[in-house]
Tab-separated table of C-alpha atoms and ligand atoms in Angstrom:
chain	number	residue	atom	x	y	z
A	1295	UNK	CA	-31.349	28.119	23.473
A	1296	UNK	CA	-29.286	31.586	23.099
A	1297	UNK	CA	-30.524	33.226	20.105
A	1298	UNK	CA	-27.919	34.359	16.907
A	1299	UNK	CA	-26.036	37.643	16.980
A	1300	UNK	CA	-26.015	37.969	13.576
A	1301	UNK	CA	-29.054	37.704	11.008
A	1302	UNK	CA	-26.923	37.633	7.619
A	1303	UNK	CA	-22.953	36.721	7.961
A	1304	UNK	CA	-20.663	35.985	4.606
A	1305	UNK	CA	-18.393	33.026	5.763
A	1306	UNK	CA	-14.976	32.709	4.224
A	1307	UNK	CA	-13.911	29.149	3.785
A	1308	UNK	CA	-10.530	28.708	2.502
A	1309	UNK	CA	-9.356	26.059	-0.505
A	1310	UNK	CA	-7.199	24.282	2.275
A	1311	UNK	CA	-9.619	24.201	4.634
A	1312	UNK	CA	-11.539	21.391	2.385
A	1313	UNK	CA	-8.016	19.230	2.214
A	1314	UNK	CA	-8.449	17.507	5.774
A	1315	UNK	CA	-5.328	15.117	5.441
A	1316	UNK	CA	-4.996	14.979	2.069
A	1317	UNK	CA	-2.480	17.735	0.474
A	1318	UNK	CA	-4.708	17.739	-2.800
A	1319	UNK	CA	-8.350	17.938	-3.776
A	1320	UNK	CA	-11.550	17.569	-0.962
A	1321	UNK	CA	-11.637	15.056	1.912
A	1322	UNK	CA	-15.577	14.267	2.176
A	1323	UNK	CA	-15.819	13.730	5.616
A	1324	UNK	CA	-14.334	17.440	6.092
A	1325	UNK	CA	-17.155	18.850	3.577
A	1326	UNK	CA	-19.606	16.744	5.090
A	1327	UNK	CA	-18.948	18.169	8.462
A	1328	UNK	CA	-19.121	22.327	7.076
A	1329	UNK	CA	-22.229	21.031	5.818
A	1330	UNK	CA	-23.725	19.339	8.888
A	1331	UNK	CA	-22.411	22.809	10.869
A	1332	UNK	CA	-23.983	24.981	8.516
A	1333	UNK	CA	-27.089	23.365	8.614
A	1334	UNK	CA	-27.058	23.879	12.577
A	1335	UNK	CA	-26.592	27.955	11.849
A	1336	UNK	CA	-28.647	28.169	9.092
A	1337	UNK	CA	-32.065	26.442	11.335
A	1338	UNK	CA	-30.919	28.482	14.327
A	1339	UNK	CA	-31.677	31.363	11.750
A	1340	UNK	CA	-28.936	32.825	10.004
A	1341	UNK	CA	-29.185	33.537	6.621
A	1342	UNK	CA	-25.607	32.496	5.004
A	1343	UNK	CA	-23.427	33.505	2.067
A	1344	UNK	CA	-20.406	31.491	1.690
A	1345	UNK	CA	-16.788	32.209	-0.523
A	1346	UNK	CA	-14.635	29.233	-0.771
A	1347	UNK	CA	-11.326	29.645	-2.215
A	1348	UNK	CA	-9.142	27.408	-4.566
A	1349	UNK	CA	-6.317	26.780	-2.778
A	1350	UNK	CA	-6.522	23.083	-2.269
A	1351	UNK	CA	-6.345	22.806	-6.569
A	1352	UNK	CA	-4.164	25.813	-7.818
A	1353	UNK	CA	-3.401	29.267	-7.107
A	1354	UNK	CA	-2.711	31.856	-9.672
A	1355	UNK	CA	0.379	32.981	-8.186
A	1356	UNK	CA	1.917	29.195	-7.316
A	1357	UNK	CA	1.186	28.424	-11.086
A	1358	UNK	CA	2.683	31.576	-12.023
A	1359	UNK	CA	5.960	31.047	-10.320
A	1360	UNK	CA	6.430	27.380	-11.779
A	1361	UNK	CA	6.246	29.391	-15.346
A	1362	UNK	CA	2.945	29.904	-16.631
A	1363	UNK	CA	1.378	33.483	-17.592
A	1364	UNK	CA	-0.187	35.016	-14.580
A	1365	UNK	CA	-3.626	35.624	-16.215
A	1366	UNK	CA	-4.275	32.620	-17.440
A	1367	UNK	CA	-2.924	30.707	-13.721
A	1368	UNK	CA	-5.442	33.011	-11.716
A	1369	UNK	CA	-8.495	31.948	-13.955
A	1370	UNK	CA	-7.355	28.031	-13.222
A	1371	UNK	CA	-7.369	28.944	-9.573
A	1372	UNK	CA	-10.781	30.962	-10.426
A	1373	UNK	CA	-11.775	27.474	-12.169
A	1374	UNK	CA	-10.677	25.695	-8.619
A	1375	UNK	CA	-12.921	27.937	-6.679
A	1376	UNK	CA	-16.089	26.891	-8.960
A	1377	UNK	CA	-15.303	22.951	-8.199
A	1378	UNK	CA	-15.070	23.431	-4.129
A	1379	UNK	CA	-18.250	25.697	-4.447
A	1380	UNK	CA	-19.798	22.498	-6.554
A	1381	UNK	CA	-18.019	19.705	-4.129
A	1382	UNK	CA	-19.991	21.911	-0.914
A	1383	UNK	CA	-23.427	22.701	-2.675
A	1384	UNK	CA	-23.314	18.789	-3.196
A	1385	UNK	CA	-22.455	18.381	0.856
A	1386	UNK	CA	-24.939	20.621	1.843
A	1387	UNK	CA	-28.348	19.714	-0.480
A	1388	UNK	CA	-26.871	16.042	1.439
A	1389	UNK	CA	-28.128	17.830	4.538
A	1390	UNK	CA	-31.147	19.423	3.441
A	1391	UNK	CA	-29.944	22.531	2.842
A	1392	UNK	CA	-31.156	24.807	-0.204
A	1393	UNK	CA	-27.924	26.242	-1.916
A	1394	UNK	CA	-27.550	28.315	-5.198
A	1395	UNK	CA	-24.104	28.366	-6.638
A	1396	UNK	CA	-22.892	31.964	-7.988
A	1397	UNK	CA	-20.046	32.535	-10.212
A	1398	UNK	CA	-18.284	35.540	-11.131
A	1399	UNK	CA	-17.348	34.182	-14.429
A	1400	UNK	CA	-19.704	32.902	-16.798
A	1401	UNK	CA	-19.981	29.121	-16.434
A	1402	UNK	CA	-24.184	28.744	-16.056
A	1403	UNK	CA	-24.419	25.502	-17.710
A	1404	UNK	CA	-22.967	24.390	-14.145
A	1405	UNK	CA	-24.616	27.199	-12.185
A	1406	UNK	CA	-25.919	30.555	-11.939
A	1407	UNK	CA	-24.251	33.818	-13.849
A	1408	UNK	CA	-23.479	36.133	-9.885
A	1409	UNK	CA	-26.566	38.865	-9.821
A	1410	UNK	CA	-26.706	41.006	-7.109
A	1411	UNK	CA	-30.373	41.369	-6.330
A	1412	UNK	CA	-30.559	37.718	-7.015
A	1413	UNK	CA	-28.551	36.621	-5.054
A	1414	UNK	CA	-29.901	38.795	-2.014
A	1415	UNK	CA	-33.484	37.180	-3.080
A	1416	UNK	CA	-31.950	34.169	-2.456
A	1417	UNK	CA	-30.721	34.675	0.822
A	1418	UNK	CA	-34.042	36.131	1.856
A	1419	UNK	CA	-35.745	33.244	0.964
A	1420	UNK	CA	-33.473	31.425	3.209
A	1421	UNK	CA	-31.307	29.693	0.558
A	1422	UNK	CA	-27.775	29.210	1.320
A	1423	UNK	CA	-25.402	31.180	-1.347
A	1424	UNK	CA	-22.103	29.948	-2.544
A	1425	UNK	CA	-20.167	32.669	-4.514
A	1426	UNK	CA	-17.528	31.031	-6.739
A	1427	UNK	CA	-14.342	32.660	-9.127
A	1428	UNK	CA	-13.926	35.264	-6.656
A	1429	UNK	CA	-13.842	38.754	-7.947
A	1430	UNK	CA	-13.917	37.341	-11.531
A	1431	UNK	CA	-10.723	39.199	-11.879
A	1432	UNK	CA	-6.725	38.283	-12.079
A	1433	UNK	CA	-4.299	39.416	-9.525
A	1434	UNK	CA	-7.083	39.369	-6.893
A	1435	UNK	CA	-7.709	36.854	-3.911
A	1436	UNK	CA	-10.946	35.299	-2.528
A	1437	UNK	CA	-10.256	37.208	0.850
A	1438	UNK	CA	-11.049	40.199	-1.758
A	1439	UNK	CA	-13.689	38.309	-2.887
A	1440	UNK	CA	-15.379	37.667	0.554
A	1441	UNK	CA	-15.106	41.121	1.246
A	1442	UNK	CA	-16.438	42.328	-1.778
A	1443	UNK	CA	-19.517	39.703	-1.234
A	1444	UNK	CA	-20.134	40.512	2.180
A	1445	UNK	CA	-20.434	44.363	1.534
A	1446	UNK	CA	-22.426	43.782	-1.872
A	1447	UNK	CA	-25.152	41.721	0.090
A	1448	UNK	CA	-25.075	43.751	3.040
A	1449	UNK	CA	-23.919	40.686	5.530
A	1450	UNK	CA	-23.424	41.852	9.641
A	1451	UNK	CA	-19.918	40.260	9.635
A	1452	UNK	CA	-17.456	38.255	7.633
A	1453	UNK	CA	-16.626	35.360	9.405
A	1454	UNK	CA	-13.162	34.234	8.352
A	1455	UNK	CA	-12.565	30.438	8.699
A	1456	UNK	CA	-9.148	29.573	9.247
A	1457	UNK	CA	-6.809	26.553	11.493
A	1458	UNK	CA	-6.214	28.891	14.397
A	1459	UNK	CA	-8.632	30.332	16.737
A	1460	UNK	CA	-8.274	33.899	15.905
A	1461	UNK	CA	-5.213	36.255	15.269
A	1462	UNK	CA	-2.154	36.140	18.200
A	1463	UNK	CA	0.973	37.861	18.933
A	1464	UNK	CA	3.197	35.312	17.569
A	1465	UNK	CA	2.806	31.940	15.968
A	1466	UNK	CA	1.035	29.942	18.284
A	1467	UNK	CA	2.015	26.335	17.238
A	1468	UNK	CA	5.588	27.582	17.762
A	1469	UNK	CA	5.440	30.132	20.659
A	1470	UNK	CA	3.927	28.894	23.870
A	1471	UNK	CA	3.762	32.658	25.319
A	1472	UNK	CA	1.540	33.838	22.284
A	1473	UNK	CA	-1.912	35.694	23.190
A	1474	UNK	CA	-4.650	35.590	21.260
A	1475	UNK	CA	-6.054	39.425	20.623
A	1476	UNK	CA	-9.922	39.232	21.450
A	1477	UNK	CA	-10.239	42.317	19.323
A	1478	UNK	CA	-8.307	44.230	17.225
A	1479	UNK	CA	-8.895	47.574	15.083
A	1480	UNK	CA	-8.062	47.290	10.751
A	1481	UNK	CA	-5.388	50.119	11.586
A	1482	UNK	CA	-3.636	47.631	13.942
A	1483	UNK	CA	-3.866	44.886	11.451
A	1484	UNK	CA	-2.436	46.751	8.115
A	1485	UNK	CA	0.010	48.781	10.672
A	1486	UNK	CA	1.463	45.413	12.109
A	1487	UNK	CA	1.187	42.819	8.937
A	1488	UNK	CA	-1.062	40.943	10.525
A	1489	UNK	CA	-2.007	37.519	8.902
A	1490	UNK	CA	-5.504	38.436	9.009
A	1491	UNK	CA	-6.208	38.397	4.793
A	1492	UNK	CA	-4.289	40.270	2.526
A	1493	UNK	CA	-4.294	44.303	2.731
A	1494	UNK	CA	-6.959	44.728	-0.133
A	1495	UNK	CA	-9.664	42.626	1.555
A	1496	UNK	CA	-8.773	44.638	4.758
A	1497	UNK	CA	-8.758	47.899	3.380
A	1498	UNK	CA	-12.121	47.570	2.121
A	1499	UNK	CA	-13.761	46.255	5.421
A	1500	UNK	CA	-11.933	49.010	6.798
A	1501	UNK	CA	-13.555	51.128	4.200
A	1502	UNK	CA	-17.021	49.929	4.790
A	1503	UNK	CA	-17.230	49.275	8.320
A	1504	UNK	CA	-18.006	45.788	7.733
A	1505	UNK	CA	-16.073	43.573	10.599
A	1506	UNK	CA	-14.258	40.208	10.040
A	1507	UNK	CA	-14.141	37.398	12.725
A	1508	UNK	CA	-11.112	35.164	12.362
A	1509	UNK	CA	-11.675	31.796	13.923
A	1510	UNK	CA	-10.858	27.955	14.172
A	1511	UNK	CA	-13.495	26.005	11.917
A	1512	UNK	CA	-11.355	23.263	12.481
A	1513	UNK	CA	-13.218	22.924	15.499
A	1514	UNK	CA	-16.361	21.230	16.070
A	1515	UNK	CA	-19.177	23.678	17.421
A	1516	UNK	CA	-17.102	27.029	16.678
A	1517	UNK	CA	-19.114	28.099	13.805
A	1518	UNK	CA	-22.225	28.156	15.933
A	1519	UNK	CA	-20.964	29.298	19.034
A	1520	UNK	CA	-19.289	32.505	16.868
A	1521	UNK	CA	-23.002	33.513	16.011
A	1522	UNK	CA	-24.545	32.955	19.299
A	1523	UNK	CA	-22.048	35.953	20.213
A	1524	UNK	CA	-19.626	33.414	22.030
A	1525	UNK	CA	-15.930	33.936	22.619
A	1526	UNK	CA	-14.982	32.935	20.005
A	1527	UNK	CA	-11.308	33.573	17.905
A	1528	UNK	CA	-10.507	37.451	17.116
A	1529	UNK	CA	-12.955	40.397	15.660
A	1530	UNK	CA	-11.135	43.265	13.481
A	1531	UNK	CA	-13.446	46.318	13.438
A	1532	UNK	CA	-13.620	50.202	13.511
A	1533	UNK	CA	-11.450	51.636	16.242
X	2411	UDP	N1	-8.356	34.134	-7.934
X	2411	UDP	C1	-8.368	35.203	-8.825
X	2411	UDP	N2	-9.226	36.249	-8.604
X	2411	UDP	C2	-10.058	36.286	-7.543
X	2411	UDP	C3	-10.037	35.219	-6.624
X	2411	UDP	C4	-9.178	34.154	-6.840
X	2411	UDP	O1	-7.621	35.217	-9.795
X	2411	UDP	O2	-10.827	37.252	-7.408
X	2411	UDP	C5	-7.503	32.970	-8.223
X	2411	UDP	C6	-6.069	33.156	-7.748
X	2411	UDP	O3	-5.230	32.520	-8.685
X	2411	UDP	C7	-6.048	32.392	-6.435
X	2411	UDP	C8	-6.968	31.238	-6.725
X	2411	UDP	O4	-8.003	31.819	-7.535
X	2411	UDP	O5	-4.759	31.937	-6.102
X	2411	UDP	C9	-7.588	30.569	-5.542
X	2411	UDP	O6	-8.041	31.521	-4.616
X	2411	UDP	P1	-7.318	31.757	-3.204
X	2411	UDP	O7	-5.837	31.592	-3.338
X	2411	UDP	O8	-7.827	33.033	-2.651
X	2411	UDP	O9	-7.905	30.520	-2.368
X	2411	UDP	P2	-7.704	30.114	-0.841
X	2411	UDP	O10	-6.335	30.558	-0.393
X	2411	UDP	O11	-8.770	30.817	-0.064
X	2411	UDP	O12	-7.890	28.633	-0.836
C-alpha cells in the first residue's frame, strides 16, 4: 500500500457536512462514516486535528439577522460547534479511535480547556484532536478557526471538506462546461472571490505558507486517497 503524503493534516469539517438529509442537527450514519474514514487515515499513519463548524445548529450571523445581538448569536453558534465536536468524539471512540475534545471557550466539565502544547502532546501520542468554539471569538468563522489550528500545531496541510470536489470556474451543479482548477495560488483566490473560505482564513494561510486542499468528503474513499497524494479536489498554495 502507497504510503501518506502528509504526517500531521488539520481537517476542516463543516456544520452541514454532519446534516446528511436532514436540514437540522446530525444524521448518524453520516458521523459514523467520518469516523470509520478517519480511522482508515489515522492507522495508515496520519496524525489528525479536526475543526468542525456549527452550521447545521446556528450561525452567529443567521441569528443575528432574524434580530438577536451579534455577540451573543456567534457564542450560540460557538455553543453548536462544541455539540458536533461531542456528537464526532462519540462516532469516533465507536471506532476505536482515541479523541480529546478542545474548546476555545471554557466549558471543561464537558471537555478539555484548548492548550497549545497539549494539544500537540496529544497528537504525538497519536490521539485524534477535535478543536471546538472556533477562535473563541465573535465575528470570526471556523474556516478562521481551522486556519488558526492548523498553523498553531504546525499541521502539513489543511484539508478543507466540502460537497464539491475542489474549487471550479463556475458552479458545477449548474454549468456543465465548469473545470475544476487542480491548483491554484491564495493571490488567485482573494483576487477572484473564490468560494474557497472566507478572506481571513485565506489571508493567514497565505501568510504562513500553510496550504489548504478543498475536496468532496461526500465521497467515499476521498479522504484517504487526498493523503496518499492522489488527485484529489483543488490545492491553494504559495505561487
Ligand atoms: N463562530 C464564532 N467564532 C469563531 C467560530 C465560529 O463566533 O471563531 C460562530 C459563528 O456564529 C458561526 C458559528 O459559530 O456562524 C458556526 O460556525 P461556522 O458558521 O463557521 O460553521 P460551518 O459553516 O463550518 O458549519
Amino acid at each position: 500500500m502507497s504510503k501518506p503524503v502528509y504526517g500531521r493534516v488539520l481537517l476542516k469539517l463543516s456544520g452541514e457536512g454532519l446534516l446528511g438529509d436532514a436540514d437540522y442537527g446530525i444524521d448518524p450514519a453520516v458521523s459514523r462514516r467520518l469516523a470509520r474514514e478517519i480511522r482508515e487515515v489515522r492507522e495508515a499513519g496520519v496524525e489528525l486535528a479536526l475543526v468542525v463548524g456549527g452550521g447545521n445548529i446556528f450561525r452567529g450571523a443567521g441569528l443575528a439577522a432574524a434580530g438577536m445581538d451579534r455577540v451573543t448569536a456567534d457564542h450560540m453558534g460557538m455553543l453548536a460547534t462544541v455539540m458536533n465536536a461531542l456528537a464526532l468524539q462519540d462516532a469516533l471512540e465507536q471506532e476505536g479511535v482515541f479523541t480529546r475534545v478542545m474548546s476555545a471557550i471554557k466549558i471543561n466539565q464537558v471537555c478539555e480547556d484548548y492548550i497549545r502544547r497539549r494539544a500537540v502532546r496529544h497528537l504525538e501520542k497519536g490521539r485524534t484532536v477535535i478543536f471546538a468554539a472556533g477562535t473563541g471569538n465573535p465575528f470570526f468563522t471556523t474556516d478562521s478557526a481551522a486556519s488558526l489550528r492548523a498553523i498553531e500545531v504546525n499541521a502539513d496541510i489543511m484539508l478543507k471538506a466540502t460537497k464539491v470536489d475542489g474549487v471550479y470556474s463556475a458552479d458545477p451543479v449548474h454549468d456543465r462546461e465548469a473545470l475544476r482548477y487542480r491548483r491554484l495560488t491564495f493571490d488567485e483566490v482573494l483576487d477572484r472571490k473564490l468560494s474557497v473560505m472566507d478572506a481571513t482564513a485565506i489571508v493567514l494561510c497565505r501568510e504562513h505558507g500553510l496550504p489548504i486542499q478543498v475536496f468532496d468528503m461526500t465521497r467515499p474513499g476521498a479522504l484517504m486517497d487526498l493523503v496518499l497524494g492522489g488527485d484529489v479536489g483543488t490545492i491553494v498554495e504559495r505561487g
